[in-house]
Coordinates of N, CA and C and ligand atoms in Angstrom, one line a residue:
M1 N 0.8 -1.3 -0.2 CA -0.1 0.1 -0.3 C 0.8 1.2 0.1
P2 N 0.9 2.0 -1.1 CA 1.7 3.5 -0.6 C 1.1 4.2 0.2
P3 N 2.0 5.0 0.9 CA 1.4 5.6 1.9 C 0.5 6.8 1.4
I4 N -0.3 7.1 2.5 CA -1.3 8.4 2.3 C -0.6 9.6 1.9
P5 N -0.9 10.1 0.9 CA -0.5 11.6 0.4 C -0.5 12.6 1.6
V6 N 0.9 13.4 1.8 CA 0.4 14.6 2.7 C 1.4 15.6 2.1
I7 N 0.8 16.9 2.1 CA 1.4 18.1 1.3 C 1.7 18.9 2.7
T8 N 2.9 19.2 3.1 CA 3.1 20.2 4.0 C 3.3 21.7 3.6
I9 N 2.8 22.6 4.4 CA 2.6 24.2 4.0 C 3.4 24.7 5.3
D10 N 4.6 25.0 5.3 CA 5.2 25.7 6.5 C 5.4 27.1 6.2
G11 N 5.7 27.9 7.4 CA 6.0 29.2 7.1 C 5.6 30.0 8.3
P12 N 6.5 31.3 8.3 CA 5.8 32.3 9.4 C 4.4 32.6 9.6
S13 N 4.1 33.3 10.8 CA 2.8 34.0 11.0 C 2.1 34.6 9.9
A14 N 1.0 34.9 9.3 CA 0.4 35.7 8.4 C 1.2 35.4 7.2
S15 N 1.7 34.6 6.7 CA 2.4 34.4 5.4 C 1.1 34.1 4.3
G16 N 0.1 33.5 4.8 CA -1.1 33.3 4.0 C -1.0 31.7 3.8
K17 N -0.4 31.1 4.5 CA -0.1 29.5 4.6 C -1.7 28.7 4.8
G18 N -2.3 29.4 5.8 CA -3.6 28.8 6.1 C -4.7 28.9 5.1
T19 N -4.7 30.1 4.5 CA -5.6 30.2 3.3 C -5.3 29.3 2.2
V20 N -3.8 29.4 1.9 CA -3.6 28.3 0.8 C -3.8 27.3 0.8
A21 N -3.2 26.4 2.4 CA -3.4 25.3 2.5 C -5.0 24.7 2.5
E22 N -5.8 25.4 2.9 CA -7.1 25.1 2.9 C -7.8 25.2 1.3
R23 N -7.2 26.0 0.5 CA -7.6 25.8 -0.9 C -7.0 24.5 -1.6
V24 N -5.8 24.4 -1.2 CA -5.3 23.2 -1.9 C -6.1 21.8 -1.6
A25 N -6.5 21.9 0.1 CA -7.0 20.8 0.3 C -8.3 20.7 -0.3
A26 N -9.2 21.8 -0.5 CA -10.4 21.6 -1.2 C -10.3 21.3 -2.7
A27 N -9.3 21.6 -3.2 CA -9.0 21.6 -4.7 C -8.8 19.9 -5.0
L28 N -8.0 19.4 -3.9 CA -7.6 17.8 -3.9 C -9.0 17.0 -3.4
G29 N -9.7 17.4 -2.7 CA -10.5 16.9 -1.6 C -9.8 16.1 -0.4
F30 N -8.8 16.6 -0.1 CA -7.9 16.1 1.1 C -8.4 16.9 2.2
H31 N -8.1 16.1 3.3 CA -8.4 16.7 4.9 C -7.2 17.7 5.0
F32 N -7.6 18.4 6.0 CA -6.8 19.7 6.4 C -6.3 19.9 7.8
L33 N -5.2 20.0 8.2 CA -4.8 20.3 9.4 C -4.0 21.6 9.8
D34 N -4.6 22.5 10.6 CA -4.2 23.8 11.0 C -3.4 23.4 12.2
S35 N -2.1 22.8 12.2 CA -1.7 22.8 13.4 C -1.3 23.7 14.5
G36 N -1.3 25.0 14.0 CA -1.1 26.1 14.8 C -2.3 26.4 15.7
A37 N -3.6 25.8 15.4 CA -4.8 26.0 16.1 C -4.7 25.1 17.3
L38 N -3.7 23.8 17.1 CA -3.6 23.1 18.6 C -2.8 23.9 19.4
Y39 N -1.7 24.6 18.9 CA -0.7 25.6 20.0 C -1.6 26.5 20.3
R40 N -2.5 27.0 19.8 CA -3.4 28.2 20.1 C -4.5 27.8 21.1
L41 N -5.2 26.6 21.0 CA -5.8 25.9 21.8 C -5.1 25.6 23.2
T42 N -3.8 25.1 23.0 CA -3.3 24.9 24.5 C -2.8 26.0 25.0
A43 N -2.7 27.3 24.5 CA -2.3 28.2 25.1 C -3.7 28.8 25.7
L44 N -4.5 28.8 25.2 CA -6.1 29.4 25.5 C -6.6 28.3 26.9
S45 N -6.3 27.3 26.6 CA -6.5 26.3 27.7 C -5.7 26.7 28.9
A46 N -4.6 26.8 28.9 CA -3.8 27.1 29.9 C -4.1 28.7 30.7
M47 N -4.4 29.4 29.9 CA -4.9 30.6 30.2 C -6.3 30.7 31.1
R48 N -7.2 29.8 30.5 CA -8.5 29.8 31.5 C -8.3 28.8 32.6
H49 N -7.2 27.9 32.5 CA -7.2 27.2 33.9 C -6.0 27.7 35.1
G50 N -5.6 29.3 34.3 CA -4.7 29.8 35.3 C -3.4 29.1 35.3
V51 N -3.0 28.3 34.4 CA -1.8 27.6 34.3 C -0.6 28.8 33.6
A52 N 0.3 28.8 34.2 CA 1.5 29.8 33.9 C 2.1 29.2 32.4
L53 N 2.3 30.0 31.4 CA 2.8 29.4 30.2 C 4.1 28.9 30.1
D54 N 4.8 29.1 31.1 CA 6.2 28.6 31.3 C 6.3 27.3 32.1
D55 N 5.1 26.8 32.5 CA 4.9 25.6 33.4 C 4.8 24.4 32.5
A56 N 6.1 24.2 31.9 CA 6.1 22.9 30.9 C 5.3 21.7 31.3
A57 N 5.2 21.0 32.6 CA 4.6 20.0 32.7 C 3.2 20.0 32.7
R58 N 2.7 21.1 33.3 CA 1.1 21.2 33.4 C 0.6 21.7 32.2
V59 N 1.2 22.5 31.2 CA 0.9 22.8 30.0 C 0.7 21.7 29.1
A60 N 1.9 20.8 29.1 CA 2.0 19.7 28.3 C 0.8 18.6 28.7
Q61 N 0.3 18.7 29.8 CA -0.8 17.7 30.6 C -1.9 18.5 29.8
L62 N -2.2 19.5 29.7 CA -3.4 20.0 29.3 C -3.3 19.8 27.7
A63 N -2.2 19.9 26.9 CA -2.0 19.8 25.5 C -2.5 18.2 25.1
A64 N -1.9 17.4 26.0 CA -2.4 15.7 25.9 C -3.7 15.6 25.9
T65 N -4.4 16.1 26.5 CA -5.8 16.0 26.8 C -6.7 17.0 26.4
L66 N -6.4 17.8 25.3 CA -7.3 19.0 25.0 C -8.5 18.2 24.6
P67 N -9.6 18.7 25.0 CA -11.0 18.3 24.5 C -11.2 19.3 23.2
A68 N -10.7 18.9 22.1 CA -10.8 19.9 21.1 C -11.4 19.2 19.8
A69 N -12.3 20.1 19.0 CA -12.6 19.3 17.9 C -12.8 20.2 17.0
F70 N -12.7 19.9 15.6 CA -12.7 20.8 14.3 C -13.8 20.4 13.5
R71 N -14.7 21.5 13.3 CA -15.8 21.2 12.5 C -16.4 22.2 11.4
D72 N -16.1 22.0 10.3 CA -16.7 22.9 9.1 C -15.9 24.2 9.3
G73 N -15.0 24.2 9.5 CA -14.1 25.5 9.8 C -14.3 26.5 11.1
T74 N -15.0 25.5 12.2 CA -15.2 26.1 13.5 C -14.2 25.2 14.3
V75 N -13.7 25.8 15.7 CA -13.0 25.3 16.4 C -13.6 25.3 17.7
W76 N -13.6 24.1 18.4 CA -14.2 23.8 19.8 C -13.4 23.3 20.7
L77 N -13.8 23.8 21.9 CA -12.8 23.4 23.2 C -13.7 23.3 24.3
A78 N -13.9 22.1 24.7 CA -14.6 21.7 25.8 C -16.1 22.2 25.7
G79 N -16.6 21.8 24.3 CA -17.9 22.2 23.9 C -18.2 23.8 23.7
E80 N -17.2 24.3 23.5 CA -17.4 25.8 23.5 C -16.9 26.4 22.1
D81 N -17.5 27.3 21.2 CA -16.8 27.4 20.1 C -16.0 28.7 20.3
V82 N -14.7 28.2 20.1 CA -13.6 29.4 20.4 C -12.8 29.6 18.9
T83 N -13.7 29.5 18.1 CA -13.1 29.8 16.6 C -12.6 31.2 16.5
D84 N -13.2 32.5 17.2 CA -12.7 33.7 17.3 C -11.8 33.9 18.5
A85 N -11.9 33.3 19.5 CA -11.1 33.7 20.7 C -9.7 32.9 20.6
I86 N -9.4 32.0 19.6 CA -8.1 31.4 19.6 C -7.2 32.6 18.4
R87 N -8.0 33.2 17.8 CA -7.3 34.1 17.0 C -7.0 35.7 17.6
A88 N -7.2 35.9 18.9 CA -6.7 36.8 19.5 C -5.2 37.1 19.6
E89 N -4.8 38.2 19.6 CA -3.3 38.4 19.7 C -2.9 37.9 20.6
A90 N -3.4 37.9 21.9 CA -2.8 37.5 23.0 C -2.7 36.0 23.1
V91 N -3.4 35.2 22.5 CA -3.6 34.0 22.5 C -2.4 33.3 21.4
G92 N -2.5 34.2 20.2 CA -1.3 33.8 19.2 C 0.2 34.0 20.0
D93 N 0.3 35.0 20.7 CA 1.4 35.3 21.7 C 1.8 34.1 22.4
G94 N 0.6 33.7 23.1 CA 0.7 32.7 24.2 C 1.1 31.3 23.4
A95 N 0.5 31.1 22.3 CA 0.7 29.9 21.3 C 2.4 29.9 21.2
S96 N 2.9 31.0 20.8 CA 4.3 30.9 20.2 C 5.2 30.5 21.5
K97 N 4.9 31.1 22.8 CA 5.3 30.7 24.1 C 5.5 29.1 24.4
V98 N 4.2 28.7 24.4 CA 3.9 27.2 24.7 C 4.4 26.4 23.5
A99 N 4.4 27.0 22.7 CA 5.4 26.0 21.2 C 6.7 25.9 21.4
A100 N 7.6 26.6 22.3 CA 8.8 26.4 22.3 C 9.3 25.5 23.6
L101 N 8.2 24.9 24.1 CA 8.5 23.6 25.2 C 8.4 22.2 24.9
P102 N 9.4 21.7 24.7 CA 9.8 20.4 24.2 C 8.3 19.3 24.4
A103 N 8.2 19.4 25.8 CA 7.2 18.6 26.4 C 5.8 18.6 25.7
V104 N 5.6 20.1 25.3 CA 4.2 20.5 24.7 C 4.2 20.0 23.4
R105 N 5.4 19.9 22.6 CA 5.6 19.6 21.1 C 5.4 18.0 21.3
A106 N 5.8 17.5 22.0 CA 5.9 16.0 22.1 C 4.5 15.6 22.4
A107 N 3.6 16.2 23.4 CA 2.3 15.9 23.7 C 1.3 15.9 22.4
L108 N 1.7 16.9 21.3 CA 0.7 17.2 20.4 C 1.3 16.1 19.0
L109 N 2.4 15.5 19.0 CA 3.2 15.1 17.9 C 2.0 13.8 17.2
E110 N 1.5 12.9 18.1 CA 0.8 11.9 17.5 C -0.6 12.3 17.5
R111 N -0.9 13.4 18.0 CA -2.4 14.0 17.6 C -2.4 14.3 16.2
Q112 N -1.4 15.1 15.8 CA -1.2 15.7 14.6 C -1.1 14.7 13.4
R113 N -0.2 13.5 13.8 CA 0.0 12.4 12.7 C -1.4 11.8 12.4
A114 N -2.3 11.5 13.4 CA -3.6 10.9 13.3 C -4.4 11.6 12.2
Y115 N -4.2 13.0 11.8 CA -4.9 13.6 10.6 C -4.5 12.9 9.4
R116 N -3.7 12.3 9.3 CA -3.2 11.5 8.0 C -4.0 10.4 7.6
Q117 N -5.2 10.9 7.0 CA -6.3 9.9 6.4 C -6.7 10.0 5.0
A118 N -7.1 8.8 4.4 CA -7.2 8.7 2.9 C -8.4 9.8 2.7
P119 N -8.5 10.5 1.5 CA -7.4 10.2 0.5 C -6.0 11.2 0.7
G120 N -6.0 11.9 1.5 CA -4.6 12.6 1.8 C -4.9 13.9 2.7
L121 N -3.9 14.6 2.9 CA -3.7 15.5 4.0 C -3.0 16.7 3.6
V122 N -3.6 18.0 3.7 CA -2.7 19.2 3.7 C -2.8 19.7 5.1
A123 N -1.1 19.9 5.5 CA -1.0 20.1 7.0 C -0.3 21.7 6.8
D124 N -0.7 22.4 7.7 CA 0.0 23.8 7.9 C 0.6 24.1 9.0
G125 N 1.5 24.6 9.1 CA 2.2 24.9 10.7 C 3.7 25.3 10.1
R126 N 4.7 25.1 11.4 CA 5.8 25.5 11.2 C 7.0 24.3 11.1
D127 N 6.6 23.0 11.4 CA 7.5 22.1 11.5 C 6.7 20.7 10.8
M128 N 5.8 21.1 10.0 CA 5.1 19.7 9.2 C 6.0 19.1 8.5
G129 N 6.9 19.8 7.4 CA 7.8 19.0 6.8 C 9.2 18.8 7.2
T130 N 9.4 19.4 8.3 CA 10.6 19.1 9.0 C 10.7 18.0 10.0
V131 N 9.6 17.9 10.8 CA 9.4 17.0 12.1 C 8.2 16.0 11.9
V132 N 6.8 16.6 11.8 CA 6.0 15.8 12.0 C 5.3 15.0 10.9
F133 N 5.9 15.5 9.6 CA 5.4 14.5 8.5 C 6.7 14.8 7.7
A134 N 7.8 14.3 8.0 CA 9.2 14.3 7.6 C 8.9 13.5 6.1
D135 N 8.2 12.6 6.1 CA 8.1 11.7 4.8 C 7.1 12.3 3.7
A136 N 6.6 13.5 4.0 CA 5.6 14.0 3.1 C 5.9 13.9 1.5
T137 N 4.6 13.9 0.9 CA 4.9 13.6 -0.5 C 5.5 15.0 -1.0
A138 N 4.8 16.1 -0.7 CA 5.4 17.4 -1.3 C 5.5 18.4 -0.1
K139 N 6.5 19.2 -0.2 CA 6.9 20.2 1.2 C 7.0 21.8 0.3
V140 N 6.1 22.7 1.2 CA 6.2 24.0 0.5 C 6.4 24.7 1.8
F141 N 7.6 25.8 1.6 CA 7.8 26.9 2.6 C 7.3 28.1 2.2
L142 N 6.4 28.7 2.8 CA 5.9 30.1 2.4 C 6.1 31.1 3.1
T143 N 6.8 32.4 2.5 CA 7.2 33.4 2.9 C 6.6 34.7 2.5
A144 N 6.9 35.7 3.0 CA 6.6 37.2 2.8 C 7.3 37.9 3.5
S145 N 7.7 39.1 3.3 CA 8.4 40.2 4.1 C 7.6 40.2 5.3
A146 N 8.2 40.9 6.5 CA 7.5 41.0 7.8 C 6.3 42.2 7.2
E147 N 6.8 43.3 6.5 CA 5.9 44.2 6.3 C 4.6 43.7 5.4
A148 N 4.9 42.8 4.7 CA 3.7 42.3 3.7 C 2.9 41.6 4.7
R149 N 3.4 41.0 5.7 CA 2.6 40.0 6.4 C 1.6 41.0 7.3
A150 N 2.5 41.9 8.1 CA 1.7 42.8 9.1 C 0.7 43.4 8.6
E151 N 0.9 43.6 7.2 CA -0.3 44.8 6.4 C -1.5 43.8 6.2
R152 N -1.1 42.6 5.8 CA -2.3 41.3 5.9 C -3.2 41.5 7.1
R153 N -2.3 41.1 8.3 CA -2.8 41.1 9.4 C -3.8 42.5 9.9
Y154 N -3.2 43.4 9.5 CA -3.7 44.9 9.7 C -5.2 45.0 8.9
K155 N -5.2 44.4 7.8 CA -6.4 44.5 7.1 C -7.6 43.7 7.6
Q156 N -7.0 42.4 8.1 CA -7.9 41.4 8.5 C -8.5 42.0 9.9
L157 N -7.7 42.4 10.7 CA -8.4 43.2 11.9 C -9.1 44.3 11.6
I158 N -8.8 45.3 10.7 CA -9.6 46.5 10.6 C -11.1 45.9 10.0
E159 N -10.8 44.9 9.0 CA -12.3 44.3 8.3 C -13.2 43.6 9.5
K160 N -12.6 43.3 10.6 CA -13.3 42.8 11.6 C -13.8 43.6 12.7
G161 N -13.4 44.8 12.4 CA -13.9 46.1 13.3 C -12.8 46.2 14.4
N162 N -11.9 45.8 14.3 CA -10.9 45.8 15.5 C -10.0 47.1 15.2
S163 N -9.4 47.8 16.3 CA -8.2 48.7 16.0 C -7.0 48.1 15.9
A164 N -6.0 48.7 15.4 CA -4.7 48.1 15.1 C -3.9 49.1 14.6
S165 N -2.4 48.9 15.2 CA -1.3 49.8 14.7 C -0.6 49.1 13.7
L166 N -0.5 49.7 12.6 CA 0.3 48.9 11.7 C 2.1 48.6 12.2
P167 N 2.6 49.8 12.8 CA 4.0 49.5 13.3 C 4.2 48.5 14.5
A168 N 3.3 48.7 15.2 CA 3.0 47.4 16.3 C 3.0 46.2 15.6
L169 N 2.3 45.8 14.8 CA 1.9 44.8 14.3 C 3.3 44.0 13.5
V170 N 4.1 45.2 12.9 CA 5.7 44.6 12.3 C 6.4 44.5 13.4
A171 N 6.4 45.1 14.5 CA 7.3 44.8 15.5 C 6.9 43.5 16.4
D172 N 5.6 43.2 16.3 CA 4.9 41.9 16.9 C 5.4 40.9 16.0
M173 N 5.2 40.9 14.7 CA 5.5 40.0 13.6 C 7.0 39.6 13.8
Q174 N 7.9 40.7 13.9 CA 9.2 40.3 13.9 C 9.8 39.4 15.3
A175 N 9.1 40.0 16.7 CA 9.5 39.6 17.7 C 9.0 37.7 17.7
R176 N 7.8 37.5 17.0 CA 7.5 36.2 17.1 C 8.1 35.4 16.1
D177 N 8.8 35.8 14.8 CA 9.5 35.2 13.8 C 10.8 34.9 14.6
A178 N 11.3 35.9 15.4 CA 12.6 35.5 16.0 C 12.6 34.6 17.5
R179 N 11.3 34.4 17.9 CA 11.1 33.3 18.7 C 10.7 31.8 18.2
D180 N 9.8 31.9 17.1 CA 9.7 30.6 16.2 C 10.9 30.1 15.7
T181 N 11.8 31.0 15.1 CA 12.8 30.5 14.3 C 14.2 30.3 15.4
G182 N 14.0 30.8 16.4 CA 15.3 30.5 17.3 C 15.2 29.7 18.2
R183 N 14.0 29.2 18.6 CA 13.9 28.0 19.8 C 14.7 26.9 19.3
A184 N 15.0 26.0 20.5 CA 15.8 24.9 20.2 C 15.1 23.8 19.5
V185 N 13.8 23.4 19.9 CA 13.1 22.5 19.1 C 12.3 22.7 18.1
A186 N 12.5 22.0 17.0 CA 11.5 22.4 15.9 C 11.7 23.7 15.4
P187 N 12.7 24.4 15.2 CA 12.5 25.9 14.9 C 11.8 26.0 13.4
L188 N 11.5 27.1 13.2 CA 10.8 27.6 12.0 C 12.0 27.7 10.7
K189 N 12.0 26.7 10.0 CA 13.1 26.7 8.8 C 12.4 25.8 8.0
P190 N 12.9 26.0 6.4 CA 12.4 25.1 5.5 C 13.1 23.8 5.7
A191 N 12.3 22.7 5.3 CA 12.9 21.4 5.2 C 13.5 21.4 3.7
P192 N 15.0 21.0 3.6 CA 15.9 20.8 2.6 C 15.3 20.5 1.3
D193 N 14.1 19.8 1.4 CA 13.5 19.3 0.2 C 12.3 20.3 0.0
A194 N 12.0 21.4 0.5 CA 11.0 22.0 0.3 C 10.9 23.3 -0.7
L195 N 9.9 23.2 -1.6 CA 9.6 24.4 -2.5 C 9.6 25.7 -1.7
L196 N 10.2 26.9 -2.0 CA 10.3 27.9 -1.5 C 9.4 28.8 -2.1
L197 N 8.3 29.5 -1.7 CA 7.6 30.4 -2.1 C 7.5 31.6 -1.4
D198 N 7.8 32.8 -2.2 CA 7.7 34.1 -1.4 C 6.3 34.9 -2.1
T199 N 5.7 35.0 -1.2 CA 4.1 35.5 -1.8 C 4.0 36.8 -1.3
T200 N 5.2 37.7 -1.3 CA 5.2 39.2 -0.8 C 4.5 39.9 -2.1
R201 N 4.6 39.4 -3.4 CA 4.0 40.0 -4.4 C 3.2 38.8 -5.2
M202 N 2.6 37.8 -4.6 CA 1.9 37.0 -5.2 C 0.5 36.8 -4.6
D203 N -0.6 37.0 -5.5 CA -1.8 36.6 -4.9 C -2.0 34.9 -4.6
V204 N -3.1 34.8 -3.8 CA -3.8 33.9 -3.2 C -3.8 32.6 -4.2
E205 N -4.4 33.0 -5.6 CA -4.5 31.9 -6.5 C -3.4 31.6 -7.0
S206 N -2.4 32.4 -7.2 CA -1.0 32.0 -7.8 C -0.5 31.1 -6.9
A207 N -0.4 31.3 -5.7 CA 0.5 30.4 -4.5 C -0.4 29.0 -4.7
V208 N -1.7 29.1 -4.9 CA -2.4 27.9 -4.9 C -2.0 26.9 -6.0
Q209 N -1.9 27.7 -7.0 CA -1.5 26.8 -8.3 C -0.1 26.5 -8.4
A210 N 0.8 27.0 -7.6 CA 2.1 27.0 -7.6 C 2.2 25.7 -6.5
V211 N 1.3 25.4 -5.5 CA 1.6 24.5 -4.6 C 0.9 23.2 -5.4
L212 N 0.1 23.3 -6.0 CA -0.5 22.1 -6.9 C 0.3 21.8 -7.9
G213 N 0.8 22.5 -8.7 CA 1.8 22.1 -9.7 C 3.1 21.2 -9.1
H214 N 3.4 21.8 -7.6 CA 4.6 21.3 -7.0 C 4.2 19.9 -6.8
Y215 N 2.7 19.5 -6.3 CA 2.3 18.3 -5.8 C 2.3 17.2 -7.0
R216 N 1.8 17.8 -8.0 CA 1.4 17.0 -9.0 C 2.7 16.4 -9.9
G217 N 3.8 17.3 -9.9 CA 5.2 17.0 -10.2 C 5.8 16.2 -9.4
R218 N 5.3 15.8 -8.4 CA 6.1 14.7 -7.4 C 6.1 13.1 -8.0
Ligands
LIG301 O1 0.1 29.5 12.8 P1 -0.3 30.4 13.8 O2 0.0 31.5 14.0 O3 -1.6 29.8 14.2 O4 0.5 29.5 15.0 C1 0.3 29.8 16.5 C2 1.9 29.7 17.1 O5 1.9 28.2 17.2 C3 3.1 30.3 16.6 O6 3.6 31.3 17.2 C4 4.0 29.1 16.2 C5 3.5 27.9 16.8 N1 3.4 26.7 15.8 C6 4.4 25.8 15.9 O7 5.3 26.1 16.8 N2 4.5 24.6 15.3 C7 3.3 24.5 14.4 N3 3.3 23.5 13.6 C8 2.2 25.4 14.4 C9 2.3 26.7 15.2

């Protein structure tokens, strides 16, 4: 039996990888894993239980037993719809902190691999191609400049009726990149066999076509 195909799409926050990954999954009829949501759920769960984000043992325990569910684009934690709550900047920041803890990453590993089901999977994150699905069929590393990513996030926030400061978002983006890239376990970096796709000046549809072309050429 050939292995179930996996396409990994890694890259920094707001690089557009989530949107691209979802569309690629839809085009192929594949399952979709937003691994960042699992780190966000872990952070939210810790915040709600009053667990310090640097308490590795207790945060890992929460990660291992997350009562999480994904349904038609919505995300649930212990029976509550937290689709919007996990997107808050504070939760994203907390996710980046808990993601630096080796015990938390280990606790989430098998859970992520369980999403590999027929007819295939598109997985988006930071270490999908380097660690979780190192044997993936096709790997992509999506980037864009910090300024372009901050501008995209700014537009999303304004569209949702939130206030936002572009310089603060650029600084925040750079700080999170430094933490994700500089951590000791599973740092954000392209797999040696990944296709590098810089989307600073590329629209979503072109990025989707580039990923599909890469996959079909494998
Ligand atoms: O993709 P995202 O912004 O939702 O991810 C939230 C945080 O989780 C981000 O700071 C990095 C971390 N993360 C990770 O370390 N490994 C992954 N596979 C996915 C996300």
